[in-house]
Coordinates of C-alpha atoms and ligand atoms in Angstrom, one line a residue:
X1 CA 141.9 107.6 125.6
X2 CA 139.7 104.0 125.4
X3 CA 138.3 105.7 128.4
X4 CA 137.1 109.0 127.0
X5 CA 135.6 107.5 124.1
X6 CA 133.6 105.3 126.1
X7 CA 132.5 108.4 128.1
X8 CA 131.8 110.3 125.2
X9 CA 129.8 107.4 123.3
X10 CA 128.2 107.1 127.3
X11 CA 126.7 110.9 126.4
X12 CA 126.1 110.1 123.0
X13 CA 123.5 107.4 123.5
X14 CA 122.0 109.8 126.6
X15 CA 121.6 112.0 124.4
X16 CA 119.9 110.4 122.0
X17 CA 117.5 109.2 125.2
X18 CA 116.2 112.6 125.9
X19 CA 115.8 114.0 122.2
X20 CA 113.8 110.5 121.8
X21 CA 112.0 112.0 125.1
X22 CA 112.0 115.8 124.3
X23 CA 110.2 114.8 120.6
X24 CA 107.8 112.4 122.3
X25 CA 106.4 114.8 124.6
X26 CA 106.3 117.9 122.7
X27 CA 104.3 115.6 120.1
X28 CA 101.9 114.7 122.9
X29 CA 101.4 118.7 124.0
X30 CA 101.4 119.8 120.3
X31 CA 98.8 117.1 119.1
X32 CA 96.1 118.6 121.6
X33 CA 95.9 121.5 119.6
X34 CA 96.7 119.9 116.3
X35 CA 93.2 119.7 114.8
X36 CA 92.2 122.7 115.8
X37 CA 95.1 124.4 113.8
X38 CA 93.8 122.5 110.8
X39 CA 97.4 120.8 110.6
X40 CA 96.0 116.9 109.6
X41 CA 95.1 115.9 105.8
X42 CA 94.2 112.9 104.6
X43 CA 96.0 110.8 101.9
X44 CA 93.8 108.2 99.9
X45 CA 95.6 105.3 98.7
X46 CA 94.1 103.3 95.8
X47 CA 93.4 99.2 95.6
X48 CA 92.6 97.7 92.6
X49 CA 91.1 95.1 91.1
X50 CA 93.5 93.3 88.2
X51 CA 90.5 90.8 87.4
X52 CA 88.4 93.7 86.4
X53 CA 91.4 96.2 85.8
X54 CA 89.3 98.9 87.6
X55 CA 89.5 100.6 91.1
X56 CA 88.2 98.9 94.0
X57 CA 88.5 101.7 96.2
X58 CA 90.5 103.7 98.6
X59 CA 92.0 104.0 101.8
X60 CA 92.0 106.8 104.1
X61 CA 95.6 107.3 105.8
X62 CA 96.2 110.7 108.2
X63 CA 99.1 113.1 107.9
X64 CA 100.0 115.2 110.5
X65 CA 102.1 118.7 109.3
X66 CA 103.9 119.8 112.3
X67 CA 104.6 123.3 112.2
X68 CA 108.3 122.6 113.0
X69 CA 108.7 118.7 112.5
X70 CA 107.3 118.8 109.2
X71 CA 105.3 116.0 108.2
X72 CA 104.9 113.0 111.4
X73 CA 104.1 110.0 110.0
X74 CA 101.2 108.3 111.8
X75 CA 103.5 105.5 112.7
X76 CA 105.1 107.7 115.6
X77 CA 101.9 109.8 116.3
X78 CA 99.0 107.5 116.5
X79 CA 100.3 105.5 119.5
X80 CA 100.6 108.9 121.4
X81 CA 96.9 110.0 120.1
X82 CA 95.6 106.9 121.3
X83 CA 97.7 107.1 124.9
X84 CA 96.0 110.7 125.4
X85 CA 92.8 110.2 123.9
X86 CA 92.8 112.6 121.2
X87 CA 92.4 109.8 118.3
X88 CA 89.0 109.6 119.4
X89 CA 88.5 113.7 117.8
X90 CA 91.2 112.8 115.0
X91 CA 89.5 109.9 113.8
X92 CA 86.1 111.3 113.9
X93 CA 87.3 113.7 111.4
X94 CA 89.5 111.3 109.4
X95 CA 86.3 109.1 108.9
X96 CA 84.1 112.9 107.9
X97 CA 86.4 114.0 106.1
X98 CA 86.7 110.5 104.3
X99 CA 82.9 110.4 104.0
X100 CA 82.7 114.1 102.9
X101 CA 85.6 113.0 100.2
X102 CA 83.6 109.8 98.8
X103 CA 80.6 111.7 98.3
X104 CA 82.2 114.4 96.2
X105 CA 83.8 111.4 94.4
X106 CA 80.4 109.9 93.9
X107 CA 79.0 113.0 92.3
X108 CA 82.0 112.8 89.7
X109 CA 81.2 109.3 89.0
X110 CA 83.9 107.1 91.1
X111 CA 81.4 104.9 92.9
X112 CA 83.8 103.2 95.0
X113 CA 84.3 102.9 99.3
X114 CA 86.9 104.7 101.3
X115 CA 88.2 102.6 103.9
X116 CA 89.1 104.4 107.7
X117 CA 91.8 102.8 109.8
X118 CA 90.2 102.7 113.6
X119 CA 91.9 102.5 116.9
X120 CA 90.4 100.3 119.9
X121 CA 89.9 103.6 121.7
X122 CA 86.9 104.2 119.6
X123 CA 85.2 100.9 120.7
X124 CA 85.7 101.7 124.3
X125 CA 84.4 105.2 123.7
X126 CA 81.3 103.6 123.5
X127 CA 79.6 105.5 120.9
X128 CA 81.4 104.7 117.8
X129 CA 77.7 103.1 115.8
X130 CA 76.2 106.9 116.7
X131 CA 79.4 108.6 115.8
X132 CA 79.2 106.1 112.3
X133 CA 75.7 106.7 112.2
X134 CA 75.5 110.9 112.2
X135 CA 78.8 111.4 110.0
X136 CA 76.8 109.2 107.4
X137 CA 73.9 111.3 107.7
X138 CA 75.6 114.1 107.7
X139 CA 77.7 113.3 104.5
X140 CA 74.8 112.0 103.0
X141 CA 76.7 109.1 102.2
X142 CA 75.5 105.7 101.0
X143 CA 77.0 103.1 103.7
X144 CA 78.4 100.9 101.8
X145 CA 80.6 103.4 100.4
X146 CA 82.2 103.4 104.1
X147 CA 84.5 100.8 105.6
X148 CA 86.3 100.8 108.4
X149 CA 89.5 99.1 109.3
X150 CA 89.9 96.8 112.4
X151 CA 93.4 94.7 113.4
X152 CA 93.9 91.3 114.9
X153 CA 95.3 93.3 118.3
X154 CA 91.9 95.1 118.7
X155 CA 90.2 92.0 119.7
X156 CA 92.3 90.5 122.0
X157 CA 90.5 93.7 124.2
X158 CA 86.9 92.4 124.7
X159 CA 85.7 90.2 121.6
X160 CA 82.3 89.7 122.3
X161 CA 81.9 93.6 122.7
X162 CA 83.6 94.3 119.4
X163 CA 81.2 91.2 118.1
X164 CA 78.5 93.2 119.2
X165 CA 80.0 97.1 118.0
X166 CA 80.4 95.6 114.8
X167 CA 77.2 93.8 114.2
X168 CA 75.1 96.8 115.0
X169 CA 77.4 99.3 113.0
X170 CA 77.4 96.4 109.7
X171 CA 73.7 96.0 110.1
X172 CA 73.9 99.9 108.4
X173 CA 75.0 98.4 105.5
X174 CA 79.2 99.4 106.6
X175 CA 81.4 97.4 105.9
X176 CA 84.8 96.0 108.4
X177 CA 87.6 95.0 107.1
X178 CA 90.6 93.2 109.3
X179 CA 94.0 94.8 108.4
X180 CA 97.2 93.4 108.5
X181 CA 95.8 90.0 108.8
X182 CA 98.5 87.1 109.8
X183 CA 100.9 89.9 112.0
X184 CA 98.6 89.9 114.9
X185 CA 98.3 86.9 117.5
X186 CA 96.3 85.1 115.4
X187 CA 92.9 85.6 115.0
X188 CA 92.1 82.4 112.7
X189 CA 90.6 80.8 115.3
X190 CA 88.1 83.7 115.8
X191 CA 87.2 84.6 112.1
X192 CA 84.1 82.8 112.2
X193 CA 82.7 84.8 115.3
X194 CA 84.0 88.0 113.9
X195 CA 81.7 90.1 111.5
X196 CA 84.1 91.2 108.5
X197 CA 83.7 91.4 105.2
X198 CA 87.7 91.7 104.1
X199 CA 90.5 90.2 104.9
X200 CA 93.7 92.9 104.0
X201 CA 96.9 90.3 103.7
X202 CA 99.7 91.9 105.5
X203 CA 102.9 93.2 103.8
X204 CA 105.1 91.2 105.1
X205 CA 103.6 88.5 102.7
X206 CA 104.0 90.3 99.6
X207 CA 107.5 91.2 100.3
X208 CA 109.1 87.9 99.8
X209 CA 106.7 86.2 98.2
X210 CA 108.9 83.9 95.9
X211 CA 109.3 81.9 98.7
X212 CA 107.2 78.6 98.7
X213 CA 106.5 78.9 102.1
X214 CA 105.0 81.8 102.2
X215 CA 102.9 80.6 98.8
X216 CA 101.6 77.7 101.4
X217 CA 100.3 80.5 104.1
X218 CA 98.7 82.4 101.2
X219 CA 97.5 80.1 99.4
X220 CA 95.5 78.7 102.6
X221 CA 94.6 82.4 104.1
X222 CA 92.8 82.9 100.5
X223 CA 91.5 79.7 100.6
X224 CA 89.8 79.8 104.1
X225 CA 88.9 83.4 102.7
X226 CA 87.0 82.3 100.1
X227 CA 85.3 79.5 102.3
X228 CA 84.4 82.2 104.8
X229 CA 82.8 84.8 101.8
X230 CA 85.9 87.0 102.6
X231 CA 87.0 90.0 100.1
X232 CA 91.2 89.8 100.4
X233 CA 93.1 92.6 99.3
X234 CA 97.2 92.2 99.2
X235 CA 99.0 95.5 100.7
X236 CA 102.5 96.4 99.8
X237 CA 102.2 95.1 96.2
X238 CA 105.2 97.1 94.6
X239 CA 106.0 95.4 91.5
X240 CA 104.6 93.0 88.5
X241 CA 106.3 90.2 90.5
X242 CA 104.1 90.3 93.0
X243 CA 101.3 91.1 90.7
X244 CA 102.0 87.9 88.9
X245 CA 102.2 85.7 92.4
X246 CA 99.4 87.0 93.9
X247 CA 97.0 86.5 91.3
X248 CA 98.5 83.1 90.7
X249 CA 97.5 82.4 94.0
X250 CA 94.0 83.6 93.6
X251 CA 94.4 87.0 95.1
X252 CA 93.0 89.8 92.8
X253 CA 93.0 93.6 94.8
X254 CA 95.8 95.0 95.1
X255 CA 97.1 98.0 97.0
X256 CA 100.6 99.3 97.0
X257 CA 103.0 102.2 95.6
X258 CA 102.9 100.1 92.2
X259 CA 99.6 101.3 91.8
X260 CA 99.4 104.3 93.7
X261 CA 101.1 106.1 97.0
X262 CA 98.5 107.4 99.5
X263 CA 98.1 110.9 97.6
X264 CA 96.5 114.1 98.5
X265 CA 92.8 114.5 96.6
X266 CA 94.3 116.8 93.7
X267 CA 96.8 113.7 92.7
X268 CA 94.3 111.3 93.6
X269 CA 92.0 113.2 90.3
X270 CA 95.0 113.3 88.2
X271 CA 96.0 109.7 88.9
X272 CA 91.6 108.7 88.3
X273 CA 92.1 110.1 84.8
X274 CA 95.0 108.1 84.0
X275 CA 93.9 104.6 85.6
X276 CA 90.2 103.3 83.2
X277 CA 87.8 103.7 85.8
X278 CA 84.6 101.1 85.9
X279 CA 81.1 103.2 86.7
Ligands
C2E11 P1 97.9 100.5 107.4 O1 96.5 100.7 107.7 O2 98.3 99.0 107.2 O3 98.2 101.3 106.1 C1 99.1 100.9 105.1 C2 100.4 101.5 105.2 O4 101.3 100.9 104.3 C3 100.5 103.0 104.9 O5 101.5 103.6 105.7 C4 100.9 103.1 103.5 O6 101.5 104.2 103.1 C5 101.9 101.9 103.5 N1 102.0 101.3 102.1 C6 101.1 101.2 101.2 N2 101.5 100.6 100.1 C7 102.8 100.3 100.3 C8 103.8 99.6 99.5 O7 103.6 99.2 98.4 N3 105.1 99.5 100.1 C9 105.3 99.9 101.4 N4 106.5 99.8 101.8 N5 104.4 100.6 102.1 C10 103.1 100.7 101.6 P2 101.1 104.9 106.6 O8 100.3 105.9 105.8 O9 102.5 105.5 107.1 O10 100.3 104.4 107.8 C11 100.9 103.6 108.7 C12 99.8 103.0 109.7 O11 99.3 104.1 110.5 C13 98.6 102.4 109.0 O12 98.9 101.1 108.5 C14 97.6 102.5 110.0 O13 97.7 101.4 110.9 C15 98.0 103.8 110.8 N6 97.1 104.8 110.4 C16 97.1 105.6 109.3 N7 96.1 106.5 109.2 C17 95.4 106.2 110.4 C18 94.2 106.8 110.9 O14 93.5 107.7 110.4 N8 93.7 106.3 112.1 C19 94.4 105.3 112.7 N9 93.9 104.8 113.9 N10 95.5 104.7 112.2 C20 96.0 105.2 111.1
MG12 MG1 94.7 100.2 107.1
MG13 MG1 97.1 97.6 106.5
MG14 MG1 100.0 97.0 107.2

């Protein structure tokens, strides 16, 4: 019997391999044609500023709807984007779309920046300022209405390339923000080399921030922030907890589901009318 069930629990977890397997690759196949079939949105996700109670700006976050998965998050399809190469197309469109989206915005009066997440495949594409550059034109879109996201992994590739991307792509008035800062292998030591204009605190130190150790981290990342003429915006702020903390601590934009979930555009203008926007 002990036998059997060992067997059987053997098949189980085979199983479970190959549907792992079966999904991953029919992902891969299905995300070549994915743009083309007009099956990515974009959500925007709101940060705010408490100090000023009004809206700092947004983020731009991709949703893929799978005709049969339903809706992939980008967690699972990203990593297979950038294997294949196709986040290079996806992300061009995330950042027109974005720019198209910030413009129409702008014509209603919200004057803030959308932020774009990028992937290192974009820097080793090798045209990513001419890419930057056209959508701008294109959108007819002020720069510094555009930011684009980096992470601490990204520059472990080539630093002084990305040094060099960056400076050329910020010297059009866009601005870089570093996400999920303090995850990464640190990048402290590289911060004053690294042209940014944000630093985006990671989660993982609003979650438990009731601890006093993770007030010490915080309290010296916002410090050396402020040193270095750094913007920092806390992600994941869920609650008036962390609300309290993080402002206690000198943090003052905030992005998380207590202010907003990354919604599609028609939310996004209901939410606008009830949150007092500054012009
Ligand atoms: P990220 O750039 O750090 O984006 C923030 C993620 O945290 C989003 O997940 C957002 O929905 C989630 N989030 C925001 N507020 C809260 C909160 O209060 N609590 C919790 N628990 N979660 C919160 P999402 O949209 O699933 O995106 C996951 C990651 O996928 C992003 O992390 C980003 O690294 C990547 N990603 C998303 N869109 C793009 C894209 O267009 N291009 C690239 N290259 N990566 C993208
Ligand atoms: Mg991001
Ligand atoms: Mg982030
Ligand atoms: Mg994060």
């Amino acid at each position: 019997k002990a036998k059997e069930l060992g067997k059987n629990r053997y098949c189980l977890y085979d199983d479970k391999i190959g549907k792992a397997e079966i999904r991953k690759m029919e992902l891969e196949k299905d995300l070549l044609v994915a743009l083309e079939n007009n099956q990515f949105y974009v959500a925007y996700q709101p940060k705010w500023n408490v100090r000023k109670n009004s809206l700092y700006g947004f983020e731009a976050l991709v949703r893929w709807e799978h005709p049969r998965h339903g809706i992939v998050s980008p967690g699972e399809f990203i990593p297979i984007a950038e294997k294949t190469g196709v986040i290079i197309p996806i992300t061009k469109w995330v950042i027109e779309n974005a720019c198209q989206q910030c413009k129409a915005w702008q014509d209603k009066g919200v004057t803030q920046a959308v932020s774009v997440n990028l992937s290192i495949r974009l820097f080793q594409s090798g045209n990513l300022y001419e890419l930057v550059q056209h959508v701008l034109e294109k959108e007819n879109l002020a720069p510094h209405l555009l930011e684009l996201e980096i992470t601490e992994s990204m520059v472990l590739y080539d630093l002084d390339d990305i040094i060099l991307q960056l400076q050329r792509i910020r010297s059009l008035g866009v601005r870089v923000s570093m996400d999920d800062f303090g995850t990464g292998y640190s990048s402290i030591g590289i911060l004053d080399r690294i042209p940014i204009d944000t630093l985006k605190l990671d989660r993982l130190f609003t979650v438990d921030i009731e601890t006093s150790k993770k007030h010490a981290i915080i309290n010296a990342i916002i410090l050396m922030a402020k040193d270095l003429k750094l913007d920092v915006i806390a992600e994941g702020v869920e609650n008036e907890e962390h609300i309290a903390y993080l402002t206690q601590l000198g943090c003052y934009v905030m992005q998380g589901f207590y202010y907003g979930k990354p919604m599609k555009v028609e939310e996004v203008n209901k939410w606008l009318t009830t949150m007092p926007v500054t012009r």
